[in-house]
Short mmCIF file of C-alpha atoms in Angstrom, two decimals:
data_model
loop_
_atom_site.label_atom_id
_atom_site.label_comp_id
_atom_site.label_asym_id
_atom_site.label_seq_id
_atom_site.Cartn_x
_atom_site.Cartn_y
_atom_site.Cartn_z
CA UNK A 1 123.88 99.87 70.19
CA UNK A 2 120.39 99.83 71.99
CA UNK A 3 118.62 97.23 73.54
CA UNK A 4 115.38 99.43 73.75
CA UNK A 5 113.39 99.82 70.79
CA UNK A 6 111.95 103.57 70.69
CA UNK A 7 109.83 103.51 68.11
CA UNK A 8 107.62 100.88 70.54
CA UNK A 9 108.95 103.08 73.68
CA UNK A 10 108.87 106.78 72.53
CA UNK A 11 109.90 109.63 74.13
CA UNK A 12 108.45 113.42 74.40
CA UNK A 13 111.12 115.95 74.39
CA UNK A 14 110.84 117.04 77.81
CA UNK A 15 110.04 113.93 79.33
CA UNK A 16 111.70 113.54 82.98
CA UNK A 17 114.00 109.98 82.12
CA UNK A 18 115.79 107.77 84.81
CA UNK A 19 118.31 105.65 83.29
CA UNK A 20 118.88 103.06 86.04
CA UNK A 21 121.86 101.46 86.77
CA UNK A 22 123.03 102.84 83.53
CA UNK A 23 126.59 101.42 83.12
CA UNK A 24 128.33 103.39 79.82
CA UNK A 25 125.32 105.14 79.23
CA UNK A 26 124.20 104.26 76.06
CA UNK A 27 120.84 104.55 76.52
CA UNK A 28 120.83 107.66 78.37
CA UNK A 29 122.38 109.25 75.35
CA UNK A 30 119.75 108.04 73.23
CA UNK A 31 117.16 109.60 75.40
CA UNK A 32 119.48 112.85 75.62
CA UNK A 33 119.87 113.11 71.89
CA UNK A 34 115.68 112.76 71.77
CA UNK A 35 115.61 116.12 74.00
CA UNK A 36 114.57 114.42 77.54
CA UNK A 37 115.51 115.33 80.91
CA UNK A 38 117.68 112.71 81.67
CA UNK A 39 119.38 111.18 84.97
CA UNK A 40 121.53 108.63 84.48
CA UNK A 41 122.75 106.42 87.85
CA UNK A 42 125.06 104.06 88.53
CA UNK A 43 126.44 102.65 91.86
CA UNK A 44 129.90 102.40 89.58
CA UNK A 45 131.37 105.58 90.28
CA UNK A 46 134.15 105.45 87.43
CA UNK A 47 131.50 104.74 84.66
CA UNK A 48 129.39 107.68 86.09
CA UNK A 49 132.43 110.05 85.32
CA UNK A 50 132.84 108.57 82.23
CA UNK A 51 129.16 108.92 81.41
CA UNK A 52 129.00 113.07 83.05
CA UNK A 53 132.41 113.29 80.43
CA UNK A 54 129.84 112.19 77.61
CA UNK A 55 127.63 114.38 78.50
CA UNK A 56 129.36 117.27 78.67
CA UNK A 57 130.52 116.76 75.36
CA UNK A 58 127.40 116.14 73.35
CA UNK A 59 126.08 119.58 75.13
CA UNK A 60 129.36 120.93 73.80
CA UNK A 61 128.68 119.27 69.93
CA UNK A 62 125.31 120.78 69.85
CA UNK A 63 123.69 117.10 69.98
CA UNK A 64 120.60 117.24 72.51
CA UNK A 65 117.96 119.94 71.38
CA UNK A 66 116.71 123.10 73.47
CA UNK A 67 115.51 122.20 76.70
CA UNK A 68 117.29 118.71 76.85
CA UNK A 69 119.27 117.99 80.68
CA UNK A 70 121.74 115.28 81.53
CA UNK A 71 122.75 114.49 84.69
CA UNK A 72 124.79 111.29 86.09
CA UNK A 73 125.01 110.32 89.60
CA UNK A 74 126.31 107.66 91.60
CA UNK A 75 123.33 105.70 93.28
CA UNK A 76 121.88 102.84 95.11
CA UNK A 77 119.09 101.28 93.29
CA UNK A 78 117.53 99.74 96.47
CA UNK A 79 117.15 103.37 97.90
CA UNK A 80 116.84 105.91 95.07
CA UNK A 81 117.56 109.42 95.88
CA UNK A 82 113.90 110.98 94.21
CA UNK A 83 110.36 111.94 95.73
CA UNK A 84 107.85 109.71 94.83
CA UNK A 85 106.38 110.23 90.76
CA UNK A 86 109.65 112.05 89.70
CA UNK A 87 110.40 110.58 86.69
CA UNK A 88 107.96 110.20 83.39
CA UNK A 89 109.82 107.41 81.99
CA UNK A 90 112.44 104.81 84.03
CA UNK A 91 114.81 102.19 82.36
CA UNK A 92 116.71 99.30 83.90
CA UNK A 93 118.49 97.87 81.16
CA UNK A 94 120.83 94.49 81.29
CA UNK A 95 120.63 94.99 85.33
CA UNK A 96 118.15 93.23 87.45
CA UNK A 97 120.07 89.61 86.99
CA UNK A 98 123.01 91.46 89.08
CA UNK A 99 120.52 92.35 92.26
CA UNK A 100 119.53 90.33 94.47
CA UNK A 101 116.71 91.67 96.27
CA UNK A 102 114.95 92.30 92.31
CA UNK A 103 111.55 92.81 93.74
CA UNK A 104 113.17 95.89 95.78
CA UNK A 105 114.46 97.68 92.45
CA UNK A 106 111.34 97.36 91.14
CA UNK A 107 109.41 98.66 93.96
CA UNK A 108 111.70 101.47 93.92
CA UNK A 109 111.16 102.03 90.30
CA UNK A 110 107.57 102.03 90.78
CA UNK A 111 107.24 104.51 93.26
CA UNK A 112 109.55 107.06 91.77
CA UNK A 113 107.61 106.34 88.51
CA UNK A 114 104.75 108.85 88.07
CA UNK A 115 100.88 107.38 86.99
CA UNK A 116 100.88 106.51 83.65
CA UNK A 117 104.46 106.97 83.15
CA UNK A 118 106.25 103.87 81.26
CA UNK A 119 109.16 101.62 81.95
CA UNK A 120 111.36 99.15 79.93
CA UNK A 121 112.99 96.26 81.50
CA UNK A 122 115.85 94.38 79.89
CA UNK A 123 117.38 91.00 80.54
CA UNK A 124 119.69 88.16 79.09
CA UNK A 125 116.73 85.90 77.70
CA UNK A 126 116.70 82.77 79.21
CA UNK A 127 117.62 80.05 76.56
CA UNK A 128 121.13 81.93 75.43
CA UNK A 129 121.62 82.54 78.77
CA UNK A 130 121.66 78.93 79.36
CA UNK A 131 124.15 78.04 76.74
CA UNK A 132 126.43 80.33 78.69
CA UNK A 133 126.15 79.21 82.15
CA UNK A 134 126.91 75.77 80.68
CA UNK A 135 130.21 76.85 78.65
CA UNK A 136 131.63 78.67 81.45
CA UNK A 137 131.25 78.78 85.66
CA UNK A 138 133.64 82.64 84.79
CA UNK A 139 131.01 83.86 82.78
CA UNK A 140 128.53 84.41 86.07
CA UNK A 141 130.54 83.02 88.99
CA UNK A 142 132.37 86.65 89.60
CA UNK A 143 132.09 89.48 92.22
CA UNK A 144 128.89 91.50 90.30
CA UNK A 145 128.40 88.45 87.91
CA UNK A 146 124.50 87.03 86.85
CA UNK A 147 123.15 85.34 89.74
CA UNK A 148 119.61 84.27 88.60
CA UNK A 149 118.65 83.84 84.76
CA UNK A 150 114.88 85.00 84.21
CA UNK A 151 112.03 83.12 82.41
CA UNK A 152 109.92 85.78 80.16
CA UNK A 153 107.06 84.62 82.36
CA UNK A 154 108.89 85.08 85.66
CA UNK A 155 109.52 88.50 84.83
CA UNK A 156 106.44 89.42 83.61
CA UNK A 157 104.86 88.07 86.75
CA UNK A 158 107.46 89.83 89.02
CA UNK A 159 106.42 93.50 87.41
CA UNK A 160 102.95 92.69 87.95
CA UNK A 161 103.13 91.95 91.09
CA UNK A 162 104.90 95.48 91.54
CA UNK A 163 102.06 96.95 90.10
CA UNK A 164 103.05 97.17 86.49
CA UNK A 165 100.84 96.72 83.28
CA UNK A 166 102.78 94.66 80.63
CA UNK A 167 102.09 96.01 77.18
CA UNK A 168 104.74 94.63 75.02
CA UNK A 169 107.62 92.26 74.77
CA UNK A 170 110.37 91.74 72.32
CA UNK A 171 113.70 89.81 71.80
CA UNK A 172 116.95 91.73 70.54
CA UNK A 173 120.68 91.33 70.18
CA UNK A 174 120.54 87.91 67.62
CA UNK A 175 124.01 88.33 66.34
CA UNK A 176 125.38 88.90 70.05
CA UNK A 177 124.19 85.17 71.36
CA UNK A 178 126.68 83.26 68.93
CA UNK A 179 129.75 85.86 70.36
CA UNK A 180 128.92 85.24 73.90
CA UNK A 181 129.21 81.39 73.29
CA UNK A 182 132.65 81.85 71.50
CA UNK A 183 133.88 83.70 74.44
CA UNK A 184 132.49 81.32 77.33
CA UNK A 185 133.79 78.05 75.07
CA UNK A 186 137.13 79.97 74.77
CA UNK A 187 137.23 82.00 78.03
CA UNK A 188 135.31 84.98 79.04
CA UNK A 189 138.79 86.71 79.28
CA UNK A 190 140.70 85.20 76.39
CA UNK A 191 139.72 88.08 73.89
CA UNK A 192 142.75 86.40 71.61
CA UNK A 193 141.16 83.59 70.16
CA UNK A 194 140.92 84.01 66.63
CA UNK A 195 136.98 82.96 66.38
CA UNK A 196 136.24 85.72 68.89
CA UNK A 197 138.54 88.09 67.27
CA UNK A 198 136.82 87.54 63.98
CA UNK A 199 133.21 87.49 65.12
CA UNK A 200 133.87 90.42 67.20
CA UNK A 201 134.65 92.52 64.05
CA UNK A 202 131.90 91.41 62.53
CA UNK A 203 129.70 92.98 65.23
CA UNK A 204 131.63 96.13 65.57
CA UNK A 205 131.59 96.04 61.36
CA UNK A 206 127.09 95.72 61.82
CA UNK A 207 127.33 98.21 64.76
CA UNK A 208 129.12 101.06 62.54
CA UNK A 209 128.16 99.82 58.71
CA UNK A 210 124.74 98.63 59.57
CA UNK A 211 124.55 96.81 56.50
CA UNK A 212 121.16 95.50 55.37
CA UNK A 213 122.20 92.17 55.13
CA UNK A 214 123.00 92.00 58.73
CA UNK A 215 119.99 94.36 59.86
CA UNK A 216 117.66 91.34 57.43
CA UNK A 217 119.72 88.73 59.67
CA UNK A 218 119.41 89.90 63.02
CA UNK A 219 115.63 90.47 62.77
CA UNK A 220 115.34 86.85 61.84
CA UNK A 221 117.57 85.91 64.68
CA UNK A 222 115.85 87.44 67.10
CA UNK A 223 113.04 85.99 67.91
CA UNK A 224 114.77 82.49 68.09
CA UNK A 225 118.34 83.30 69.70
CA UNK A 226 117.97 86.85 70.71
CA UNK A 227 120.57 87.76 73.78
CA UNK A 228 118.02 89.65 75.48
CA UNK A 229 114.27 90.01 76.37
CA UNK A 230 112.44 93.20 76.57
CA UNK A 231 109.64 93.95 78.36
CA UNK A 232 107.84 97.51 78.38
CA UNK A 233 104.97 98.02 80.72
CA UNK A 234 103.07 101.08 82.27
CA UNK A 235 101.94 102.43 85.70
CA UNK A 236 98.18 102.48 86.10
CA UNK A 237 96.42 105.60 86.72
CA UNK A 238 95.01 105.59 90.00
CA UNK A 239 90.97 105.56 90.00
CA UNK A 240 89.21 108.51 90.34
CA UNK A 241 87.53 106.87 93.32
CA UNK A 242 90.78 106.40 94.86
CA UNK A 243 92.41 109.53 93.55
CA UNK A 244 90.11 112.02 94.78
CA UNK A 245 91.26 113.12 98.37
CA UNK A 246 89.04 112.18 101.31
CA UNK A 247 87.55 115.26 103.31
CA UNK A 248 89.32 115.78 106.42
CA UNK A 249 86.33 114.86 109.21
CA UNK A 250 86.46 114.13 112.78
CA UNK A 251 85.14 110.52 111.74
CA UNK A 252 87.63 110.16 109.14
CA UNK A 253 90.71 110.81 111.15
CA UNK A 254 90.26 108.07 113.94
CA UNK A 255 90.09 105.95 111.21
CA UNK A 256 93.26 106.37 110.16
CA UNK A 257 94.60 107.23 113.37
CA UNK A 258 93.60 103.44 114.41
CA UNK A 259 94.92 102.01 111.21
CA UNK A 260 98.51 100.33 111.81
CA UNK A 261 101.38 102.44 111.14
CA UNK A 262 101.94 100.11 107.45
CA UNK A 263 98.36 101.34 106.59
CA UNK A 264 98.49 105.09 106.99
CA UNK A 265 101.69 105.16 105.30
CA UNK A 266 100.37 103.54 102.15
CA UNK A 267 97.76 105.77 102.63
CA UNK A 268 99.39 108.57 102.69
CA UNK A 269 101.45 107.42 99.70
CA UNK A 270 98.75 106.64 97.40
CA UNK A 271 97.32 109.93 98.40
CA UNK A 272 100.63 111.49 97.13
CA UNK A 273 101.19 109.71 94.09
CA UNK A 274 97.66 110.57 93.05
CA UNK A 275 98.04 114.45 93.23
CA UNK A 276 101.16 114.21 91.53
CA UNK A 277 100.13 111.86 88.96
CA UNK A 278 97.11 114.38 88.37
CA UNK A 279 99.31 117.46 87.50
CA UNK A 280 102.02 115.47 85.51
CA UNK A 281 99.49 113.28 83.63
CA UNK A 282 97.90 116.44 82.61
CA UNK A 283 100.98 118.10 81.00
CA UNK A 284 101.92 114.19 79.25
CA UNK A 285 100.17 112.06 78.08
CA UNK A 286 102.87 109.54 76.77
CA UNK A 287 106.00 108.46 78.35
CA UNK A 288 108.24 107.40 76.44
CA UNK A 289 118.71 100.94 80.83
CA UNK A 290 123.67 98.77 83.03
CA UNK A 291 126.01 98.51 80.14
CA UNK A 292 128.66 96.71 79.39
CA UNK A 293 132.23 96.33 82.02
CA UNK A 294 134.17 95.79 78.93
CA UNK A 295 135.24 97.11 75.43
CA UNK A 296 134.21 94.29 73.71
CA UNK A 297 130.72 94.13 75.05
CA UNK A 298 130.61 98.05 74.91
CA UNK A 299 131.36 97.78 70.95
CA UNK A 300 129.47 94.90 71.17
CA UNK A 301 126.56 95.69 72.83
CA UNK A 302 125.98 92.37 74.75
CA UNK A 303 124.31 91.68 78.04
CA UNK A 304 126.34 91.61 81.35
#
């Protein structure tokens, strides 16, 4: 069950995908199955074997096309192990309300991010979120739990300032936000209680049925009590000003030899990024997230 919508976030077969912080891997098989080159990363080194086990076996099943790749690897977030501009297309799905330093993933994501390469950004929206903090301190007060719940406009702000372009939003998950309330009234970890029991079929029931009367129900959910808000945005070309690569002069390199240390590094970054952005952005054109600890919210498809 996806929180990413790819018919507004397509993918190229071939396109170089970084699945960050990517928990059970659900939407790194997504991007697999749509033949992408596809890293998925975790700092959870258990779900990364499980995820590698996945992976192995769709290759196995025939289910990623010609020229499709899957790797998983354990990771930090806060120090990715990629050049700068690796990756076409980067998602951080149900993640960034676990980190503190958030501004640090997304610098990171940024700069392994190539020029006009897309990302998608996922969190619990902020008004079911709420509800949940207020049913139950266990539901975030844990070792790895939510520590911040976003606004839409807080995060939108936050990417921009990272450089980002916004270019479309969208709530998803409707049917999850009433499950999540049953389990925080009853207790996170009390997976007995008959109204969670029940409702919890239901979703699994929608997940493997997807009947149209839940598909009609959820669409209309969404937009008032959808679990989570999307956001996908873009990394700007740089301009062709900027991009081209100054000649290498005697008056040119005091310049840069008397710029602070902070300076020549950007410098020498946004020189970087630029040639790379100019070979990849030649060969695409279009670019096209951490799962669930739990069975229930794996089969469910909830937020963290």
């Amino acid at each position: 069950m996806l929180t990413v919508d790819f018919s507004r976030f397509p993918l190229a077969p071939g396109d170089r995908v970084l699945d960050l912080g990517c928990g059970a891997g659900r939407h790194a098989f997504e991007c697999y199955r749509r033949g992408a080159q596809v890293v998925a990363l975790d700092q959870n080194s258990d779900e990364i074997r499980e995820v590698a086990k996945w992976f192995a076996a769709m290759e196995e099943a025939g289910e990623a096309p010609a020229g499709a790749s899957a790797t998983a690897m354990e990771g930090d977030a806060l120090n990715l192990p990629f050049p700068d501009d690796s990756f076409d297309v980067v998602i951080i799905s149900e993640v960034m309300e676990h980190i503190p330093d958030d501004k640090g993933v997304l610098a990171e994501m940024v700069r392994v991010l190539r020029p006009g390469g897309r990302i998608a950004v996922t969190v619990p929206r902020y008004g079911p979120e709420k509800v949940c903090w207020a049913l139950s301190d266990a539901y975030h007060e844990v070792e790895g739990g939510h520590i911040r719940i976003y606004r839409g406009d807080e995060l939108l702000g936050k990417m921009r300032e990272a450089g980002l372009e916004p270019y479309g939003t969208h709530h998803a998950h409707g049917l999850h936000s009433p499950y999540w309330w049953l389990k925080c009234a009853f207790g996170v970890d009390n997976d007995k209680a008959l109204p969670v029991q029940a409702y919890h079929k239901l979703l699994v029931w929608d997940i493997m049925k997807k009947p149209l009367a839940t598909r009609l129900a959820e669409r209309a959910l969404n937009p008032v009590i959808g679990k989570s808000f999307v956001v996908y945005a873009t990394k700007p070309h740089l301009p062709e000003a900027d991009a081209a690569e100054p000649a290498a002069t005697a008056e040119s390199e005091p310049a840069e030899a008397a710029a602070p240390a902070p300076a020549r590094k950007a410098a020498r970054s946004t020189t970087s990024g630029a040639k790379a952005g100019a070979k990849s952005g030649a060969k695409k054109t279009a670019g096209a997230t951490t799962a669930a600890k739990s069975a229930a919210k794996n089969s469910a498809g909830a937020a963290k």
